Short mmCIF file of C-alpha atoms in Angstrom, two decimals:
data_model
loop_
_atom_site.label_atom_id
_atom_site.label_comp_id
_atom_site.label_asym_id
_atom_site.label_seq_id
_atom_site.Cartn_x
_atom_site.Cartn_y
_atom_site.Cartn_z
CA UNK J 1 -0.10 -0.11 -0.17
CA UNK J 2 1.28 2.86 -1.03
CA UNK J 3 2.25 5.71 1.95
CA UNK J 4 0.43 9.21 1.83
CA UNK J 5 3.97 10.62 1.72
CA UNK J 6 4.18 9.51 -1.83
CA UNK J 7 0.22 9.71 -2.97
CA UNK J 8 -0.40 12.59 -4.63
CA UNK J 9 -3.71 14.33 -3.41
CA UNK J 10 -3.48 17.69 -5.94
CA UNK J 11 -1.02 17.99 -8.49
CA UNK J 12 -0.43 21.83 -9.99
CA UNK J 13 2.78 20.69 -12.05
CA UNK J 14 4.49 23.25 -12.78
CA UNK J 15 4.12 25.31 -10.34
CA UNK J 16 3.40 22.54 -6.95
CA UNK J 17 2.24 19.32 -5.80
CA UNK J 18 0.32 18.58 -2.90
CA UNK J 19 0.25 15.01 -1.25
CA UNK J 20 -2.22 13.51 0.82
CA UNK J 21 -0.16 13.85 4.07
CA UNK J 22 -0.37 16.95 3.52
CA UNK J 23 3.21 18.39 2.28
CA UNK J 24 3.45 20.55 -0.34
CA UNK J 25 6.19 20.19 -2.91
CA UNK J 26 7.37 22.84 -5.38
CA UNK J 27 8.85 22.71 -8.68
CA UNK J 28 10.03 26.64 -9.35
CA UNK J 29 11.94 29.32 -6.86
CA UNK J 30 15.07 30.44 -6.62
CA UNK J 31 17.49 30.58 -3.42
CA UNK J 32 17.00 32.81 -0.89
CA UNK J 33 19.61 35.69 -0.52
CA UNK J 34 21.13 37.80 2.78
CA UNK J 35 19.96 41.41 2.04
CA UNK J 36 23.21 43.36 1.91
CA UNK J 37 23.31 46.43 4.44
CA UNK J 38 26.63 46.69 4.72
CA UNK J 39 28.23 46.30 1.55
CA UNK J 40 30.93 48.75 0.58
CA UNK J 41 30.56 48.01 -2.77
CA UNK J 42 26.98 48.04 -4.00
CA UNK J 43 25.01 50.78 -5.08
CA UNK J 44 21.81 49.86 -3.40
CA UNK J 45 21.33 49.29 0.26
CA UNK J 46 19.10 46.76 1.85
CA UNK J 47 17.73 45.24 4.94
CA UNK J 48 15.02 43.19 6.05
CA UNK J 49 11.83 44.41 8.93
CA UNK J 50 9.35 42.80 10.08
CA UNK J 51 6.03 44.42 9.70
CA UNK J 52 3.56 41.60 11.43
CA UNK J 53 3.47 38.25 12.91
CA UNK J 54 2.68 37.28 8.96
CA UNK J 55 3.88 39.97 6.99
CA UNK J 56 7.37 40.95 6.38
CA UNK J 57 9.58 43.49 3.88
CA UNK J 58 12.51 43.87 2.14
CA UNK J 59 13.90 47.26 1.98
CA UNK J 60 16.62 48.58 -0.89
CA UNK J 61 18.00 52.35 -0.38
CA UNK J 62 20.23 53.88 -3.14
CA UNK J 63 23.38 54.33 -1.55
CA UNK J 64 24.23 57.58 -2.40
CA UNK J 65 20.94 58.80 -1.32
CA UNK J 66 22.12 61.88 0.30
CA UNK J 67 20.76 62.54 3.72
CA UNK J 68 17.26 62.81 4.79
CA UNK J 69 17.35 63.34 0.43
CA UNK J 70 13.55 62.27 -0.23
CA UNK J 71 12.18 59.51 -2.96
CA UNK J 72 9.25 58.07 -4.73
CA UNK J 73 8.65 54.94 -3.23
CA UNK J 74 7.71 51.68 -4.82
CA UNK J 75 5.98 48.97 -2.57
CA UNK J 76 6.64 45.85 -4.93
CA UNK J 77 4.71 42.84 -4.91
CA UNK J 78 6.19 39.73 -6.58
CA UNK J 79 4.94 36.62 -8.65
CA UNK J 80 4.93 33.50 -8.45
CA UNK J 81 1.33 31.99 -8.58
CA UNK J 82 0.39 32.86 -5.37
CA UNK J 83 2.57 29.91 -4.33
CA UNK J 84 6.20 30.65 -5.44
CA UNK J 85 9.00 32.69 -5.01
CA UNK J 86 9.65 35.48 -2.36
CA UNK J 87 10.74 38.73 -1.63
CA UNK J 88 14.44 36.91 -0.66
CA UNK J 89 15.13 35.33 -3.52
CA UNK J 90 17.69 35.95 -5.43
CA UNK J 91 15.98 36.43 -8.60
CA UNK J 92 13.54 39.54 -6.83
CA UNK J 93 16.68 40.97 -4.72
CA UNK J 94 18.81 40.72 -7.92
CA UNK J 95 15.92 43.14 -9.77
CA UNK J 96 14.68 45.01 -6.91
CA UNK J 97 18.89 45.98 -6.75
CA UNK J 98 18.27 46.99 -10.41
CA UNK J 99 15.19 48.68 -10.43
CA UNK J 100 16.24 50.80 -7.29
CA UNK J 101 19.58 51.63 -9.14
CA UNK J 102 18.43 52.78 -12.64
CA UNK J 103 14.85 54.15 -11.46
CA UNK J 104 16.59 56.00 -7.83
CA UNK J 105 13.82 55.31 -5.95
CA UNK J 106 13.52 53.28 -2.39
CA UNK J 107 11.39 50.09 -2.28
CA UNK J 108 9.69 47.70 0.02
CA UNK J 109 9.15 44.41 -1.57
CA UNK J 110 6.77 42.23 0.00
CA UNK J 111 7.24 39.25 1.60
CA UNK J 112 3.52 37.09 1.57
CA UNK J 113 2.13 34.21 2.72
CA UNK J 114 2.52 31.23 0.02
CA UNK J 115 -0.72 29.44 -1.37
CA UNK J 116 -1.73 26.54 -0.74
CA UNK J 117 -0.36 26.24 3.13
CA UNK J 118 -2.10 29.93 3.05
CA UNK J 119 -4.83 30.12 1.19
CA UNK J 120 -6.18 33.18 -0.27
CA UNK J 121 -6.92 35.82 0.95
CA UNK J 122 -3.84 35.43 3.12
CA UNK J 123 -1.32 37.23 0.92
CA UNK J 124 -3.67 39.89 0.11
CA UNK J 125 -3.87 40.60 3.98
CA UNK J 126 -0.15 40.82 3.90
CA UNK J 127 0.86 43.16 0.92
CA UNK J 128 -2.18 45.02 2.62
CA UNK J 129 -0.41 44.75 5.86
CA UNK J 130 3.05 46.33 4.42
CA UNK J 131 1.06 49.09 2.75
CA UNK J 132 -0.46 50.17 6.17
CA UNK J 133 3.26 50.10 7.39
CA UNK J 134 4.38 52.53 5.03
CA UNK J 135 1.46 54.64 5.50
CA UNK J 136 3.02 55.33 9.24
CA UNK J 137 6.08 57.13 7.46
CA UNK J 138 4.82 60.34 7.39
CA UNK J 139 7.13 62.44 5.02
CA UNK J 140 5.14 65.35 6.08
CA UNK J 141 6.30 65.74 9.53
CA UNK J 142 8.89 68.15 10.63
CA UNK J 143 12.76 66.23 10.93
CA UNK J 144 13.10 64.25 14.26
CA UNK J 145 9.23 64.15 14.95
CA UNK J 146 8.31 60.91 12.86
CA UNK J 147 6.32 58.72 13.66
CA UNK J 148 7.14 55.50 11.49
CA UNK J 149 9.46 52.58 12.64
CA UNK J 150 11.79 52.63 10.37
CA UNK J 151 14.42 54.99 9.83
CA UNK J 152 14.89 54.74 6.19
CA UNK J 153 11.39 55.67 5.46
CA UNK J 154 11.49 57.91 7.60
CA UNK J 155 14.08 59.88 6.25
CA UNK J 156 14.21 58.99 2.59
CA UNK J 157 10.87 57.68 1.62
CA UNK J 158 8.26 61.01 0.07
CA UNK J 159 4.50 59.40 0.64
CA UNK J 160 3.42 61.93 -1.84
CA UNK J 161 5.01 59.08 -4.57
CA UNK J 162 3.96 56.23 -3.78
CA UNK J 163 4.12 53.61 -6.68
CA UNK J 164 2.50 50.04 -6.32
CA UNK J 165 4.00 47.69 -8.97
CA UNK J 166 4.26 43.75 -9.38
CA UNK J 167 4.57 40.88 -11.78
CA UNK J 168 2.15 37.58 -12.73
CA UNK J 169 0.34 37.53 -9.75
CA UNK J 170 2.19 40.15 -7.88
CA UNK J 171 0.50 42.34 -10.44
CA UNK J 172 -2.98 41.04 -10.01
CA UNK J 173 -2.34 41.61 -5.84
CA UNK J 174 -0.51 45.21 -6.81
CA UNK J 175 -3.81 46.74 -8.39
CA UNK J 176 -5.94 44.79 -5.31
CA UNK J 177 -4.33 46.82 -3.15
CA UNK J 178 -4.59 50.05 -4.62
CA UNK J 179 -8.20 49.61 -4.97
CA UNK J 180 -8.26 48.63 -1.37
CA UNK J 181 -6.52 51.56 0.07
CA UNK J 182 -8.76 53.80 -1.82
CA UNK J 183 -11.61 52.56 -0.19
CA UNK J 184 -9.93 52.78 3.07
CA UNK J 185 -8.06 56.02 2.37
CA UNK J 186 -5.30 54.66 3.66
CA UNK J 187 -2.93 56.84 1.27
CA UNK J 188 -2.48 58.96 -1.95
CA UNK J 189 -0.70 56.47 -4.55
CA UNK J 190 1.11 58.25 -7.40
CA UNK J 191 1.34 55.24 -10.16
CA UNK J 192 0.57 51.68 -10.54
CA UNK J 193 2.81 49.37 -12.30
CA UNK J 194 1.18 46.14 -14.28
CA UNK J 195 4.08 43.67 -15.39
CA UNK J 196 2.62 41.00 -17.43
CA UNK J 197 -0.32 40.85 -14.85
CA UNK J 198 -2.19 37.69 -14.01
CA UNK J 199 -6.08 38.34 -14.43
CA UNK J 200 -7.22 34.96 -15.26
CA UNK J 201 -8.54 33.71 -18.86
CA UNK J 202 -12.09 33.09 -20.01
CA UNK J 203 -12.38 29.56 -19.00
CA UNK J 204 -12.28 28.40 -15.03
CA UNK J 205 -8.95 28.68 -13.64
CA UNK J 206 -8.71 25.39 -11.29
CA UNK J 207 -5.31 27.12 -9.57
CA UNK J 208 -7.60 29.49 -8.83
CA UNK J 209 -10.35 27.96 -7.04
CA UNK J 210 -8.16 25.45 -5.25
CA UNK J 211 -5.88 28.17 -3.05
CA UNK J 212 -8.68 30.67 -3.16
CA UNK J 213 -10.82 29.86 0.39
CA UNK J 214 -13.97 32.55 -0.56
CA UNK J 215 -13.67 32.39 -4.61
CA UNK J 216 -16.06 34.09 -6.55
CA UNK J 217 -15.40 32.27 -9.30
CA UNK J 218 -13.93 33.22 -12.79
CA UNK J 219 -15.18 36.43 -12.80
CA UNK J 220 -14.34 37.56 -9.13
CA UNK J 221 -13.49 40.58 -8.86
CA UNK J 222 -9.98 40.26 -7.13
CA UNK J 223 -9.09 37.55 -10.62
CA UNK J 224 -10.62 39.80 -12.98
CA UNK J 225 -11.42 42.90 -12.76
CA UNK J 226 -12.31 44.18 -15.98
CA UNK J 227 -15.57 42.41 -15.55
CA UNK J 228 -16.28 44.79 -12.81
CA UNK J 229 -15.92 48.27 -14.14
CA UNK J 230 -17.50 50.47 -11.23
CA UNK J 231 -14.70 49.43 -9.01
CA UNK J 232 -12.12 49.94 -12.17
CA UNK J 233 -13.63 53.58 -11.68
CA UNK J 234 -12.80 54.33 -8.61
CA UNK J 235 -8.99 53.00 -9.07
CA UNK J 236 -7.42 54.98 -6.52
CA UNK J 237 -4.61 56.24 -8.43
CA UNK J 238 -3.25 59.01 -11.11
CA UNK J 239 -1.87 56.89 -13.52
CA UNK J 240 -1.11 52.99 -14.54
CA UNK J 241 1.59 51.41 -16.47
CA UNK J 242 0.47 47.80 -17.91
CA UNK J 243 3.68 45.89 -19.69
CA UNK J 244 2.56 42.84 -21.37
CA UNK J 245 4.63 40.39 -23.42
CA UNK J 246 3.60 39.25 -27.28
CA UNK J 247 4.05 35.29 -26.32
CA UNK J 248 3.14 35.64 -23.06
CA UNK J 249 -0.39 32.67 -22.46
CA UNK J 250 -1.94 35.20 -20.07
CA UNK J 251 -1.44 38.79 -22.13
CA UNK J 252 -5.11 39.43 -23.36
CA UNK J 253 -6.68 39.58 -19.93
CA UNK J 254 -3.99 42.00 -19.64
CA UNK J 255 -4.80 44.28 -22.64
CA UNK J 256 -8.55 43.57 -21.71
CA UNK J 257 -7.86 45.18 -18.64
CA UNK J 258 -6.20 48.46 -20.14
CA UNK J 259 -9.97 48.52 -22.70
CA UNK J 260 -11.76 48.11 -19.49
CA UNK J 261 -10.27 50.61 -17.73
CA UNK J 262 -10.33 53.40 -20.43
CA UNK J 263 -14.21 52.61 -20.76
CA UNK J 264 -14.93 52.76 -16.92
CA UNK J 265 -14.79 56.58 -16.80
CA UNK J 266 -11.99 56.46 -14.28
CA UNK J 267 -9.99 59.57 -15.20
CA UNK J 268 -6.69 59.06 -14.93
CA UNK J 269 -3.98 57.72 -17.18
CA UNK J 270 -3.29 54.64 -19.05
CA UNK J 271 -0.35 53.50 -21.09
CA UNK J 272 0.22 50.27 -22.36
CA UNK J 273 3.94 48.82 -23.79
CA UNK J 274 4.05 45.41 -25.13
CA UNK J 275 7.44 43.70 -26.13
CA UNK J 276 7.40 41.82 -28.87
CA UNK J 277 8.67 38.50 -29.07
CA UNK J 278 9.21 37.68 -25.57
CA UNK J 279 7.39 35.57 -23.09
CA UNK J 280 5.85 35.74 -19.64
CA UNK J 281 8.41 38.01 -16.99
CA UNK J 282 11.20 37.33 -19.76
CA UNK J 283 12.97 40.44 -17.84
CA UNK J 284 13.35 38.72 -14.43
CA UNK J 285 15.46 35.90 -16.15
CA UNK J 286 17.19 37.72 -19.08
CA UNK J 287 17.68 41.05 -17.06
CA UNK J 288 20.63 42.34 -19.42
CA UNK J 289 18.51 41.59 -22.79
CA UNK J 290 18.38 45.00 -25.09
CA UNK J 291 13.86 43.97 -24.42
CA UNK J 292 14.88 44.16 -20.40
CA UNK J 293 16.45 46.94 -20.37
CA UNK J 294 14.19 48.53 -22.72
CA UNK J 295 11.28 47.89 -20.39
CA UNK J 296 13.41 48.98 -17.69
CA UNK J 297 13.48 52.47 -19.38
CA UNK J 298 10.14 52.67 -19.56
CA UNK J 299 9.54 52.16 -15.16
CA UNK J 300 12.17 55.05 -15.12
CA UNK J 301 10.70 57.28 -17.09
CA UNK J 302 7.13 56.20 -15.55
CA UNK J 303 8.03 56.47 -11.85
CA UNK J 304 10.84 59.02 -11.36
CA UNK J 305 11.02 60.56 -14.98
CA UNK J 306 13.69 62.53 -13.60
CA UNK J 307 16.02 60.08 -13.69
CA UNK J 308 15.30 58.69 -17.39
CA UNK J 309 18.24 59.23 -19.56
CA UNK J 310 18.37 61.82 -22.00
CA UNK J 311 17.37 60.74 -25.63
#
């Protein structure tokens, strides 16, 4: 008789497999790397902070930032089908280093609980906990009187220039964080960056149904916001950048999100940029390619145009 340690209960290859004894096997992912706060050579410093009992973040700061120099802040949410990867993995650590260096921003890369061990909405709640933590750092207070728990954010975060960004499932999370923050009046969001966003497709999504404890089906507003123009019209940010790739298996929902946003009555500015001949999140795996560099230039122009190279 087969052991429950080897009997498969649910198979969601290439993401993960759940065995009958409850343990989860993941097929993709990168090793964790430590932050580099004390590096003498890196252009970007980083450190880890605990936000709540379930959420944490890795902060990134340009090493050349002048004392108390205010910078735009990017709250970045990693992808991985809600079930893989980490803000602490080499893949995302390296990408955030590049993003912070190129854009000249301070960034908080969100570490959230993963499904299936922690079904949705756990990841949404963790991301929002980080947003609330960031919002405590009131950049408008006189020097020395800040109330936020982290000195980097007290000294350098311009809370008048807050950007949410994410790739794949992280883009889904980023969109939903902007919606939730607007509804709660948490903070002003300057812009939203959706990189190869995961908003499902026209067919029932088995993975979503399995990992989401309170799923509303294929048109759940968290999964398919384009089906809810009333919510899109209240998107609480000034501008949106949607990045797609021509060979991405989920690109159509990114495009339809853009069209739904335009038609919703939302008064912000939305831009879509598609990379020809590339697949889903190619920029993470080929960061030095010319197309990945072009994508980074788009991000710099959108988030911090004063740091964009002159034509």
